[in-house]
Short mmCIF file of C-alpha atoms in Angstrom, two decimals:
data_model
loop_
_atom_site.label_atom_id
_atom_site.label_comp_id
_atom_site.label_asym_id
_atom_site.label_seq_id
_atom_site.Cartn_x
_atom_site.Cartn_y
_atom_site.Cartn_z
CA MET A 1 0.00 0.00 0.00
CA GLU A 2 2.79 2.38 0.94
CA ALA A 3 4.66 1.41 -2.19
CA LEU A 4 1.60 2.20 -4.28
CA LEU A 5 1.11 5.59 -2.64
CA GLN A 6 4.78 6.37 -3.08
CA GLN A 7 4.55 5.56 -6.78
CA LEU A 8 1.40 7.63 -7.14
CA LEU A 9 3.28 10.54 -5.62
CA ASN A 10 6.15 10.01 -8.04
CA GLY A 11 3.65 9.76 -10.87
CA LEU A 12 2.11 13.05 -9.83
CA THR A 13 5.52 14.73 -10.01
CA LEU A 14 6.24 13.35 -13.45
CA GLY A 15 2.72 14.10 -14.62
CA SER A 16 2.98 17.73 -13.49
CA ILE A 17 6.11 18.25 -15.56
CA TYR A 18 4.64 16.51 -18.60
CA GLY A 19 1.44 18.48 -18.19
CA LEU A 20 3.30 21.82 -18.24
CA VAL A 21 5.25 20.90 -21.35
CA ALA A 22 2.17 19.50 -23.09
CA LEU A 23 0.12 22.61 -22.24
CA GLY A 24 2.45 24.85 -24.21
CA LEU A 25 2.51 22.43 -27.10
CA THR A 26 -1.27 22.10 -27.22
CA LEU A 27 -1.84 25.87 -27.00
CA VAL A 28 0.40 26.53 -29.97
CA TYR A 29 -1.15 23.68 -31.91
CA GLY A 30 -4.75 24.53 -31.02
CA ILE A 31 -4.46 28.21 -31.88
CA LEU A 32 -1.85 28.44 -34.60
CA HIS A 33 -1.95 24.87 -35.96
CA VAL A 34 1.81 24.59 -35.69
CA PRO A 35 3.07 21.22 -34.41
CA ASN A 36 6.06 22.74 -32.69
CA PHE A 37 8.75 20.09 -32.73
CA ALA A 38 11.12 22.76 -31.42
CA HIS A 39 9.20 22.79 -28.13
CA GLY A 40 11.54 20.14 -26.67
CA ALA A 41 14.50 22.37 -27.56
CA LEU A 42 12.88 25.31 -25.77
CA TYR A 43 12.52 23.04 -22.75
CA MET A 44 16.21 22.15 -22.99
CA VAL A 45 17.33 25.77 -23.47
CA GLY A 46 15.28 26.71 -20.38
CA ALA A 47 17.28 24.24 -18.28
CA TYR A 48 20.57 25.58 -19.65
CA VAL A 49 19.62 29.19 -18.96
CA ALA A 50 18.76 28.21 -15.38
CA TYR A 51 21.99 26.24 -15.12
CA TYR A 52 23.98 29.21 -16.40
CA VAL A 53 22.31 31.78 -14.14
CA ALA A 54 22.34 29.63 -10.99
CA GLY A 55 25.38 27.42 -11.56
CA GLU A 56 27.78 29.73 -13.36
CA LEU A 57 26.66 33.21 -12.32
CA GLY A 58 25.81 31.99 -8.84
CA ALA A 59 22.37 33.58 -8.62
CA SER A 60 19.54 31.96 -6.67
CA TYR A 61 17.44 29.13 -8.08
CA TRP A 62 14.37 31.34 -8.17
CA LEU A 63 16.10 34.08 -10.10
CA ALA A 64 17.36 31.40 -12.47
CA MET A 65 13.83 30.16 -13.01
CA ILE A 66 12.54 33.63 -13.79
CA ALA A 67 15.44 34.28 -16.14
CA ALA A 68 14.80 30.97 -17.90
CA ALA A 69 11.09 31.74 -18.30
CA VAL A 70 11.70 35.25 -19.64
CA ILE A 71 14.52 34.33 -22.00
CA VAL A 72 12.80 31.25 -23.42
CA ALA A 73 9.53 33.17 -23.81
CA GLY A 74 11.52 35.72 -25.83
CA LEU A 75 13.14 32.97 -27.83
CA ALA A 76 9.76 31.40 -28.57
CA VAL A 77 8.42 34.76 -29.76
CA ALA A 78 11.49 35.14 -31.97
CA CYS A 79 10.80 31.70 -33.48
CA GLU A 80 7.24 32.78 -34.20
CA ARG A 81 8.24 36.11 -35.77
CA LEU A 82 11.22 34.91 -37.76
CA VAL A 83 10.18 31.41 -38.75
CA PHE A 84 6.52 30.45 -38.26
CA HIS A 85 4.95 33.82 -39.13
CA PRO A 86 6.57 34.06 -42.58
CA LEU A 87 5.40 30.46 -43.20
CA ARG A 88 1.78 31.07 -42.19
CA ASN A 89 0.45 30.73 -45.73
CA ALA A 90 2.80 27.95 -46.77
CA PRO A 91 1.70 24.28 -46.89
CA PRO A 92 1.65 22.73 -43.38
CA ILE A 93 4.66 20.52 -44.05
CA HIS A 94 6.86 23.64 -44.13
CA ASP A 95 6.05 24.41 -40.48
CA LYS A 96 7.06 20.92 -39.49
CA ILE A 97 10.35 21.03 -41.36
CA ALA A 98 11.14 24.48 -39.95
CA ALA A 99 10.35 23.31 -36.41
CA ILE A 100 12.71 20.37 -36.74
CA GLY A 101 15.32 22.76 -38.11
CA LEU A 102 14.91 24.97 -35.03
CA LEU A 103 15.24 21.93 -32.77
CA LEU A 104 18.54 20.94 -34.37
CA PHE A 105 19.76 24.54 -34.36
CA PHE A 106 19.13 25.09 -30.65
CA GLU A 107 20.74 21.80 -29.74
CA ALA A 108 23.81 22.54 -31.82
CA VAL A 109 24.21 26.02 -30.30
CA VAL A 110 23.91 24.68 -26.75
CA GLN A 111 26.33 21.88 -27.47
CA MET A 112 28.79 24.36 -28.96
CA TYR A 113 28.89 26.36 -25.72
CA TRP A 114 28.48 23.71 -23.05
CA GLY A 115 29.42 20.46 -24.80
CA ALA A 116 27.45 17.24 -24.52
CA ASP A 117 28.31 16.59 -20.86
CA PHE A 118 25.68 16.00 -18.24
CA ARG A 119 25.36 18.89 -15.82
CA ARG A 120 23.61 19.32 -12.55
CA LEU A 121 21.40 22.14 -11.38
CA GLU A 122 21.34 22.34 -7.58
CA ALA A 123 17.93 22.13 -5.96
CA PRO A 124 16.99 25.16 -3.82
CA SER A 125 16.43 22.85 -0.85
CA ASN A 126 17.52 19.31 -0.11
CA THR A 127 15.03 18.71 2.66
CA ILE A 128 13.13 15.46 2.45
CA PHE A 129 9.68 15.31 3.96
CA HIS A 130 8.52 12.10 5.66
CA PHE A 131 4.94 11.40 6.46
CA ALA A 132 2.90 8.23 6.85
CA GLY A 133 5.79 6.14 5.63
CA LEU A 134 6.16 8.15 2.40
CA THR A 135 9.17 10.19 1.42
CA LEU A 136 8.83 13.38 -0.57
CA PRO A 137 11.91 15.40 -1.42
CA ALA A 138 11.26 19.15 -1.28
CA GLN A 139 11.98 19.47 -5.00
CA ARG A 140 9.21 17.04 -5.92
CA MET A 141 6.87 18.88 -3.62
CA LEU A 142 7.88 22.12 -5.33
CA ILE A 143 7.22 20.60 -8.75
CA ILE A 144 3.69 19.55 -7.83
CA VAL A 145 2.80 22.85 -6.17
CA ALA A 146 4.39 25.03 -8.85
CA ALA A 147 2.91 23.08 -11.75
CA PHE A 148 -0.61 23.18 -10.42
CA SER A 149 -0.36 26.86 -9.49
CA LEU A 150 0.83 27.64 -13.01
CA MET A 151 -1.99 25.63 -14.55
CA GLY A 152 -4.47 27.43 -12.31
CA GLY A 153 -2.93 30.77 -13.19
CA LEU A 154 -3.08 30.01 -16.90
CA HIS A 155 -6.72 28.98 -16.57
CA LEU A 156 -7.59 32.26 -14.84
CA TYR A 157 -5.64 34.23 -17.41
CA LEU A 158 -7.42 32.58 -20.34
CA LYS A 159 -10.90 32.71 -18.81
CA LYS A 160 -10.95 35.89 -16.78
CA THR A 161 -8.85 38.46 -18.61
CA LEU A 162 -9.66 40.14 -21.89
CA ALA A 163 -6.13 39.52 -23.19
CA GLY A 164 -6.39 35.82 -22.35
CA SER A 165 -9.84 35.61 -23.93
CA THR A 166 -8.43 36.79 -27.25
CA ILE A 167 -6.39 33.57 -27.38
CA ILE A 168 -9.48 31.44 -26.86
CA ALA A 169 -11.49 33.60 -29.26
CA MET A 170 -8.89 33.02 -31.97
CA ALA A 171 -9.20 29.27 -31.41
CA GLN A 172 -13.00 29.27 -31.46
CA ASN A 173 -13.54 31.46 -34.50
CA ARG A 174 -10.61 32.95 -36.33
CA GLU A 175 -12.59 35.29 -38.61
CA GLY A 176 -14.83 36.33 -35.76
CA ALA A 177 -11.73 37.26 -33.80
CA PHE A 178 -10.41 39.38 -36.69
CA LEU A 179 -13.76 41.12 -37.00
CA VAL A 180 -13.78 42.32 -33.39
CA GLY A 181 -10.33 43.78 -33.99
CA ILE A 182 -8.15 41.14 -32.34
CA ASN A 183 -4.67 41.34 -33.77
CA ALA A 184 -3.57 37.92 -35.02
CA ASN A 185 0.13 38.69 -34.62
CA ARG A 186 -0.32 39.70 -31.05
CA VAL A 187 -2.19 36.52 -30.20
CA ALA A 188 0.43 34.42 -31.98
CA MET A 189 3.27 36.06 -30.06
CA MET A 190 1.43 35.81 -26.77
CA THR A 191 0.72 32.12 -27.33
CA PHE A 192 4.32 31.34 -28.18
CA ALA A 193 5.57 33.35 -25.19
CA ILE A 194 3.30 31.44 -22.81
CA SER A 195 4.31 28.11 -24.29
CA GLY A 196 8.03 28.96 -24.03
CA ALA A 197 7.74 30.19 -20.45
CA LEU A 198 5.86 27.04 -19.40
CA ALA A 199 8.50 24.82 -21.00
CA ALA A 200 11.33 26.72 -19.30
CA VAL A 201 9.72 26.57 -15.87
CA ALA A 202 9.03 22.86 -16.33
CA SER A 203 12.64 22.11 -17.20
CA THR A 204 14.01 24.30 -14.39
CA LEU A 205 11.75 22.45 -11.97
CA PHE A 206 12.77 19.06 -13.26
CA ALA A 207 16.49 19.70 -13.82
CA PRO A 208 17.62 19.14 -10.19
CA ILE A 209 16.16 15.62 -10.42
CA ASN A 210 16.95 14.84 -14.01
CA LEU A 211 20.30 16.09 -15.34
CA VAL A 212 20.86 18.90 -17.84
CA TYR A 213 22.16 17.85 -21.28
CA PRO A 214 21.54 18.87 -24.89
CA ALA A 215 19.30 15.91 -25.74
CA MET A 216 17.19 16.21 -22.58
CA GLY A 217 14.20 17.53 -24.54
CA HIS A 218 13.80 14.58 -26.91
CA LEU A 219 11.91 12.12 -24.79
CA VAL A 220 9.95 14.87 -23.04
CA LEU A 221 8.81 16.24 -26.40
CA LEU A 222 7.81 12.81 -27.69
CA LYS A 223 5.81 12.23 -24.54
CA ALA A 224 4.26 15.68 -24.75
CA PHE A 225 3.07 14.78 -28.26
CA VAL A 226 1.69 11.50 -26.93
CA ILE A 227 -0.11 13.49 -24.24
CA ILE A 228 -1.72 16.01 -26.54
CA ILE A 229 -2.77 13.33 -29.01
CA LEU A 230 -4.17 11.37 -26.11
CA GLY A 231 -5.91 14.38 -24.60
CA GLY A 232 -7.20 15.67 -27.94
CA MET A 233 -5.07 18.07 -30.01
CA GLY A 234 -5.55 21.62 -28.78
CA SER A 235 -7.41 20.72 -25.58
CA ILE A 236 -6.14 22.35 -22.38
CA PRO A 237 -7.81 19.96 -19.90
CA GLY A 238 -6.69 17.16 -22.21
CA ALA A 239 -3.06 18.21 -21.82
CA ILE A 240 -3.28 18.27 -18.03
CA VAL A 241 -5.20 15.01 -17.67
CA GLY A 242 -3.08 13.36 -20.36
CA GLY A 243 0.08 14.47 -18.57
CA LEU A 244 -1.12 12.93 -15.33
CA ILE A 245 -2.14 9.68 -17.04
CA ILE A 246 1.29 9.29 -18.61
CA GLY A 247 3.01 10.29 -15.35
CA PHE A 248 1.07 7.73 -13.32
CA ALA A 249 1.45 5.04 -15.95
CA GLU A 250 5.20 5.50 -16.02
CA ALA A 251 5.63 5.55 -12.27
CA LEU A 252 3.40 2.54 -11.68
CA GLY A 253 4.58 0.62 -14.72
CA GLY A 254 8.20 1.32 -13.89
CA PHE A 255 7.69 -0.04 -10.39
CA TYR A 256 5.38 -2.99 -10.94
CA ILE A 257 6.56 -4.16 -14.35
CA SER A 258 10.13 -3.02 -14.90
CA GLY A 259 12.00 0.25 -14.76
CA ASP A 260 13.48 -0.53 -18.15
CA TYR A 261 10.07 -0.42 -19.76
CA LYS A 262 8.79 2.83 -18.28
CA ASP A 263 9.28 4.80 -21.49
CA VAL A 264 7.59 2.10 -23.55
CA ILE A 265 4.52 2.24 -21.33
CA ALA A 266 3.58 5.77 -22.39
CA PHE A 267 3.53 4.76 -26.04
CA ALA A 268 1.74 1.47 -25.40
CA LEU A 269 -0.92 3.46 -23.58
CA LEU A 270 -1.25 5.81 -26.54
CA VAL A 271 -1.89 2.89 -28.88
CA ALA A 272 -4.40 1.39 -26.47
CA ILE A 273 -6.35 4.60 -25.89
CA LEU A 274 -6.38 5.68 -29.53
CA SER A 275 -7.70 2.28 -30.62
CA ILE A 276 -10.67 2.80 -28.31
CA LYS A 277 -11.15 6.57 -28.75
CA PRO A 278 -9.37 7.66 -31.93
CA THR A 279 -10.09 11.38 -31.43
CA GLY A 280 -8.46 11.53 -28.00
CA LEU A 281 -10.05 12.03 -24.62
CA PHE A 282 -11.10 15.68 -24.94
CA SER A 283 -11.36 16.25 -28.65
CA GLN A 284 -12.85 19.68 -29.17
CA GLY A 285 -9.95 22.04 -29.47
CA VAL A 286 -8.97 24.90 -27.18
CA ARG A 287 -11.91 25.88 -25.03
CA MET B 1 -17.92 57.89 -44.96
CA LEU B 2 -17.02 55.04 -47.28
CA LYS B 3 -15.74 55.42 -50.80
CA LEU B 4 -14.69 52.58 -53.07
CA GLU B 5 -12.96 53.42 -56.34
CA ARG B 6 -12.68 50.75 -58.99
CA VAL B 7 -12.11 47.99 -56.46
CA ASP B 8 -11.31 44.51 -57.79
CA ALA B 9 -11.01 41.39 -55.67
CA CYS B 10 -9.98 37.93 -56.83
CA TYR B 11 -9.97 34.36 -55.59
CA GLY B 12 -7.17 32.87 -57.62
CA SER B 13 -8.05 33.66 -61.21
CA PHE B 14 -11.73 34.20 -60.42
CA LYS B 15 -12.67 37.86 -60.27
CA ALA B 16 -15.23 38.16 -57.46
CA LEU B 17 -15.44 41.96 -57.56
CA ASP B 18 -15.05 43.91 -60.76
CA ALA B 19 -14.41 47.67 -60.70
CA ILE B 20 -16.70 48.48 -57.78
CA ASP B 21 -17.44 52.20 -57.37
CA MET B 22 -19.48 52.97 -54.30
CA THR B 23 -19.99 56.02 -52.10
CA ILE B 24 -21.79 56.08 -48.78
CA GLU B 25 -22.33 59.35 -46.94
CA ALA B 26 -22.23 59.60 -43.17
CA GLY B 27 -25.58 58.76 -41.58
CA GLU B 28 -26.98 56.88 -44.58
CA LEU B 29 -28.51 53.42 -44.51
CA VAL B 30 -27.60 51.83 -47.81
CA VAL B 31 -28.75 48.41 -48.95
CA LEU B 32 -26.71 46.10 -51.12
CA LEU B 33 -28.98 43.70 -52.99
CA GLY B 34 -27.73 40.60 -54.70
CA ALA B 35 -28.26 36.88 -55.15
CA ASN B 36 -26.06 34.23 -53.57
CA GLY B 37 -22.58 34.36 -55.00
CA ALA B 38 -23.02 37.83 -56.48
CA GLY B 39 -20.16 39.18 -54.39
CA LYS B 40 -21.85 40.77 -51.36
CA THR B 41 -19.77 38.96 -48.77
CA THR B 42 -16.58 39.46 -50.74
CA LEU B 43 -17.31 43.17 -50.91
CA PHE B 44 -17.84 43.26 -47.14
CA ASN B 45 -14.73 41.24 -46.40
CA THR B 46 -12.71 43.46 -48.67
CA VAL B 47 -13.89 46.60 -46.89
CA SER B 48 -13.22 44.88 -43.52
CA GLY B 49 -9.67 44.01 -44.52
CA LEU B 50 -10.17 40.23 -44.40
CA HIS B 51 -9.65 40.08 -48.14
CA ARG B 52 -7.11 42.22 -49.96
CA PRO B 53 -8.37 44.06 -53.02
CA SER B 54 -6.30 43.30 -56.10
CA ALA B 55 -6.89 46.78 -57.48
CA GLY B 56 -8.58 50.06 -56.60
CA ARG B 57 -8.77 52.30 -53.54
CA ILE B 58 -10.86 52.16 -50.40
CA ASN B 59 -11.42 55.34 -48.38
CA VAL B 60 -13.01 55.56 -44.97
CA ALA B 61 -13.82 59.02 -43.63
CA GLY B 62 -11.36 60.54 -46.09
CA ARG B 63 -8.49 58.22 -45.16
CA ASP B 64 -7.04 55.68 -47.56
CA VAL B 65 -7.38 52.28 -45.88
CA THR B 66 -6.66 50.07 -48.90
CA GLY B 67 -4.95 46.93 -47.62
CA ALA B 68 -5.27 47.89 -43.94
CA LYS B 69 -5.50 45.09 -41.37
CA PRO B 70 -8.91 44.11 -39.95
CA SER B 71 -7.82 45.16 -36.45
CA ALA B 72 -6.83 48.63 -37.70
CA LEU B 73 -10.14 49.01 -39.52
CA VAL B 74 -12.17 48.00 -36.47
CA ALA B 75 -10.20 50.51 -34.42
CA SER B 76 -11.03 53.23 -36.95
CA GLY B 77 -14.75 52.45 -36.72
CA VAL B 78 -15.48 50.01 -39.54
CA VAL B 79 -17.16 47.02 -37.91
CA GLN B 80 -18.69 44.07 -39.71
CA CYS B 81 -21.43 41.82 -38.41
CA PRO B 82 -20.69 38.86 -40.67
CA GLU B 83 -22.88 36.40 -42.48
CA GLY B 84 -23.10 33.23 -40.41
CA ARG B 85 -22.49 35.38 -37.32
CA LYS B 86 -19.05 33.94 -36.51
CA LEU B 87 -19.59 34.06 -32.76
CA PHE B 88 -17.32 32.40 -30.21
CA PRO B 89 -19.66 29.45 -29.64
CA ASP B 90 -18.34 28.12 -26.33
CA MET B 91 -18.03 31.48 -24.65
CA SER B 92 -20.86 33.07 -22.74
CA VAL B 93 -23.04 35.70 -24.37
CA MET B 94 -21.47 38.27 -22.08
CA LYS B 95 -17.94 37.30 -23.07
CA ASN B 96 -18.86 37.52 -26.76
CA LEU B 97 -20.23 41.01 -26.28
CA TRP B 98 -17.30 42.07 -24.14
CA LEU B 99 -14.82 40.88 -26.78
CA GLY B 100 -16.75 42.95 -29.33
CA GLY B 101 -15.45 46.00 -27.46
CA TYR B 102 -11.88 44.70 -27.59
CA VAL B 103 -10.56 47.76 -29.45
CA HIS B 104 -11.94 50.01 -26.71
CA ARG B 105 -10.44 47.92 -23.90
CA GLY B 106 -8.62 50.94 -22.48
CA ASP B 107 -11.92 52.53 -21.52
CA LYS B 108 -13.85 50.02 -19.39
CA ARG B 109 -16.43 52.57 -18.31
CA ALA B 110 -17.43 53.44 -21.88
CA MET B 111 -17.52 49.71 -22.69
CA GLN B 112 -19.88 49.13 -19.79
CA LYS B 113 -22.13 51.93 -20.99
CA THR B 114 -22.28 50.55 -24.54
CA LEU B 115 -23.01 47.13 -23.07
CA ASP B 116 -25.88 48.51 -21.00
CA ASP B 117 -27.35 50.16 -24.11
CA ILE B 118 -27.11 46.90 -26.04
CA LEU B 119 -28.72 44.90 -23.26
CA ALA B 120 -31.52 47.47 -23.14
CA MET B 121 -31.98 46.98 -26.89
CA PHE B 122 -31.96 43.17 -26.58
CA PRO B 123 -33.36 42.34 -23.13
CA ILE B 124 -33.27 38.63 -23.93
CA LEU B 125 -29.47 38.77 -23.98
CA ALA B 126 -29.40 40.02 -20.40
CA GLU B 127 -31.40 36.95 -19.44
CA LYS B 128 -29.09 34.62 -21.31
CA LYS B 129 -25.86 36.40 -20.50
CA ASN B 130 -24.17 33.42 -18.87
CA GLU B 131 -25.18 30.85 -21.46
CA ALA B 132 -22.84 29.68 -24.20
CA ALA B 133 -23.50 31.71 -27.35
CA GLY B 134 -23.62 28.52 -29.43
CA SER B 135 -26.53 27.17 -27.38
CA LEU B 136 -28.86 30.05 -28.28
CA SER B 137 -31.51 30.00 -31.01
CA GLY B 138 -30.67 31.46 -34.41
CA GLY B 139 -32.47 34.73 -33.74
CA GLN B 140 -30.81 35.18 -30.37
CA GLN B 141 -27.41 34.41 -31.89
CA GLN B 142 -28.07 37.09 -34.49
CA MET B 143 -28.75 39.55 -31.67
CA VAL B 144 -25.46 38.55 -30.04
CA ALA B 145 -23.72 39.11 -33.36
CA ILE B 146 -25.27 42.54 -33.84
CA GLY B 147 -24.61 43.37 -30.20
CA ARG B 148 -21.01 42.27 -30.52
CA ALA B 149 -20.56 44.50 -33.56
CA LEU B 150 -22.14 47.45 -31.74
CA MET B 151 -19.73 46.95 -28.83
CA GLY B 152 -17.06 48.11 -31.27
CA ARG B 153 -18.95 51.44 -31.40
CA PRO B 154 -18.94 51.48 -35.21
CA LYS B 155 -19.07 54.62 -37.28
CA LEU B 156 -19.77 52.40 -40.26
CA LEU B 157 -21.60 49.15 -39.59
CA LEU B 158 -21.47 46.46 -42.26
CA LEU B 159 -24.34 44.04 -41.79
CA ASP B 160 -24.13 40.92 -43.92
CA GLU B 161 -27.50 39.18 -44.33
CA PRO B 162 -28.70 39.55 -40.75
CA SER B 163 -32.09 38.03 -41.64
CA LEU B 164 -30.69 34.78 -43.06
CA GLY B 165 -32.41 31.74 -41.63
CA LEU B 166 -34.60 33.64 -39.20
CA ALA B 167 -38.37 33.37 -38.64
CA PRO B 168 -40.38 36.23 -40.26
CA LEU B 169 -41.29 37.79 -36.93
CA ILE B 170 -37.65 37.87 -35.86
CA VAL B 171 -36.66 39.29 -39.23
CA LYS B 172 -39.03 42.18 -38.67
CA GLN B 173 -37.47 42.79 -35.27
CA VAL B 174 -33.96 42.68 -36.72
CA PHE B 175 -34.85 45.27 -39.36
CA GLU B 176 -36.43 47.53 -36.77
CA THR B 177 -33.24 47.28 -34.74
CA VAL B 178 -31.11 48.13 -37.75
CA ALA B 179 -33.28 51.19 -38.43
CA GLU B 180 -32.87 52.24 -34.78
CA ILE B 181 -29.11 51.85 -34.92
CA ASN B 182 -29.03 54.00 -38.04
CA ALA B 183 -31.32 56.60 -36.49
CA ALA B 184 -28.90 56.80 -33.55
CA GLY B 185 -26.21 58.03 -35.96
CA THR B 186 -24.39 54.97 -37.25
CA THR B 187 -23.87 54.71 -40.99
CA VAL B 188 -25.06 51.28 -42.14
CA LEU B 189 -24.33 49.19 -45.20
CA LEU B 190 -26.76 46.29 -45.23
CA ALA B 191 -26.48 43.29 -47.54
CA GLU B 192 -29.78 41.51 -48.05
CA GLN B 193 -31.71 39.11 -50.19
CA ASN B 194 -34.87 40.15 -48.37
CA ALA B 195 -35.12 43.19 -50.63
CA TYR B 196 -38.52 44.57 -49.76
CA ALA B 197 -37.95 44.66 -46.00
CA ALA B 198 -34.48 46.08 -46.49
CA LEU B 199 -35.58 48.81 -48.91
CA LYS B 200 -38.29 49.92 -46.51
CA ILE B 201 -35.68 51.10 -44.01
CA ALA B 202 -33.01 52.18 -46.51
CA SER B 203 -32.32 55.55 -48.05
CA ARG B 204 -30.48 54.15 -51.10
CA ALA B 205 -29.58 50.83 -52.64
CA TYR B 206 -27.11 49.17 -54.95
CA VAL B 207 -27.62 45.95 -56.86
CA ILE B 208 -24.63 43.66 -57.30
CA GLU B 209 -24.56 40.96 -59.99
CA ASN B 210 -21.57 38.78 -60.81
CA GLY B 211 -19.22 41.09 -58.96
CA ARG B 212 -20.44 44.27 -60.68
CA LEU B 213 -22.69 47.02 -59.36
CA THR B 214 -25.44 47.17 -61.98
CA ILE B 215 -28.22 49.33 -60.57
CA GLU B 216 -28.11 52.20 -58.13
CA GLY B 217 -30.78 54.49 -56.80
CA ASP B 218 -32.79 55.86 -53.90
CA ARG B 219 -35.54 53.87 -52.22
CA GLU B 220 -38.41 55.02 -54.40
CA SER B 221 -36.64 54.49 -57.69
CA MET B 222 -35.49 51.03 -56.55
CA LEU B 223 -38.97 50.00 -55.43
CA GLY B 224 -40.28 51.24 -58.77
CA ASN B 225 -37.56 49.65 -60.87
CA GLU B 226 -38.96 46.83 -62.95
CA ALA B 227 -35.75 44.78 -62.99
CA VAL B 228 -35.29 45.10 -59.24
CA ARG B 229 -38.90 44.14 -58.57
CA LYS B 230 -38.65 41.08 -60.79
CA ALA B 231 -35.33 39.85 -59.49
CA TYR B 232 -35.43 40.69 -55.80
CA ILE B 233 -38.93 41.50 -54.68
CA GLY B 234 -40.85 38.98 -56.71
CA ALA B 235 -43.87 41.17 -57.46
#
C-alpha cells in the first residue's frame, strides 16, 4: 500500500512536468496549428539558462527560473516572428520542417557552448519530507505545487482576462476574432511566449532531479506529443489530464513491471487509448 | 464615410469583384442587394480588410485604408457583423459582447455603458448572458452578433444578411433594430436578399450581380424599378 502511494506521488511529479510541457505544445497547436517540434528544444534551453544563471553566475534558483522563463519566452516569440509567421500561408509541411530545423539549431548552439556533458542544477532545498511512511523530497513537492499553481494561473488568465480571452477567441472562430479587432500577430506572439515560459519553468523544476544535457528535450517532447494526441489536439484539460495519465502510468509501470520499460509504457498506452477513442479524450480544441 | 474606387477582388483567377465604385455618406442606410454568390460577402470582407483588393482604392472618412488590417479598420470604426455570425460558440453571451469591445479595452467605463445600451436593446441577452453563445436559437445568436458588432462602437456598420435563416417575426425585429441603430447616428451598409424589408428602411440601394454594381438608386426608384422588382422583390 505504501509502495503504491509512493509511486502515485512520483507519478504526480512526473505528470505535473509533462502536463506543463504539453500545455504549451497544445496551446500553440490549437491556436496556430503549428506542431512545434522545437518545443523540446525550448525546454532544454530553459534548463541551460537556469543552469547558467544559478550554476555559473551563482544567482539563486528562483532568479534562475525567472530568467529561464523570460529568455525562453523571448526565444519562442522570436521563433514565431522569424520562422513560423513568414510560413503562415505555406503548406503545413513547411512548419514541421522548420520546427525540426529549429530543434537541431538550438541543440547545436547549446552543445557548442556547453558540450554534450551532463550537468547538474542544484535544488533550492535538499530537505526530504517524511509522512505516513512516504518520502517526498522538497523538489518534488515544489514541482507539484508550482505546476498546479501555473496551470491554475493560466486557466484564470485565459478565462478571466480580456487579453487571455483573445487567445481562446482566436481558437474558437478565427474570422470572428479578426472582426472584433483582435490582432492575429499579437495573439500568436502571446501564445508562443506562454508556451516557451511554461517549458522553461518545467525544465528548471525538473532539472535538479533529471540532469541537464543537450538531448534532454527529446523524450519529453515525444511524450508531450503523446499526451496532446491522447488528450485531444488543442485541448487544455486534455493536456493536463493526459500528462497525469502518462506520469502515473510510467511511475506505476516502472515499479510494478520493470523500470526498463517505463518509457515504452507511455507509447503502449497511446496505442491502447487511440484504438478505443481515436479522437483523443477531450477532442474539441482549445476551449 | 465610405468610398470605393474601382475595387477589384480575386480568388485565384476568379474575379469576385469587378471595378466596384461605391460612395456612402455619413448617416446613410444603404442596402446592397444581390443573389447568392453575387459578391456581397466578398465586398464586405474586402472593406473589412479580411480580403485584400487586387486593385482600386478604399477610403473611410477621407483616409485611404486600402490593404489595412482588420484590427486597424475595427479601431477606426469600420465594424462588420458577418454572415453566419461567426460568434465564439463556447463562450458566454457576455464574453462575446465584451470581446466585441476589444478595441476600446482601455476605456472600461465606456464599454460598460455601450453594453448597457445593447442589453436594453436586446433584453433577452441580459437573461441569457451566462449561457454559451452557441446554445442560443438562431435569432438570439443574431442579436449577439449585432450586439457584438455594436460593442465596437462602429461609425460604419457592415451588416451581412442579418435576416438569413430567421423566422419572419424575428426578421421584422432585426430590421427595426437596424433602423434604430441608423437613427442613432451609425452609418449602415446592409447586404440583403430580403429586398422589400431592407428597402423599406433604406435611403439608397445598390444591386450587385456577378461582382459588378449594376443598378443604383434611392428607395423610391429602386422600389419602382422593374428589374429590381422582378429579381429581388418577386412582385
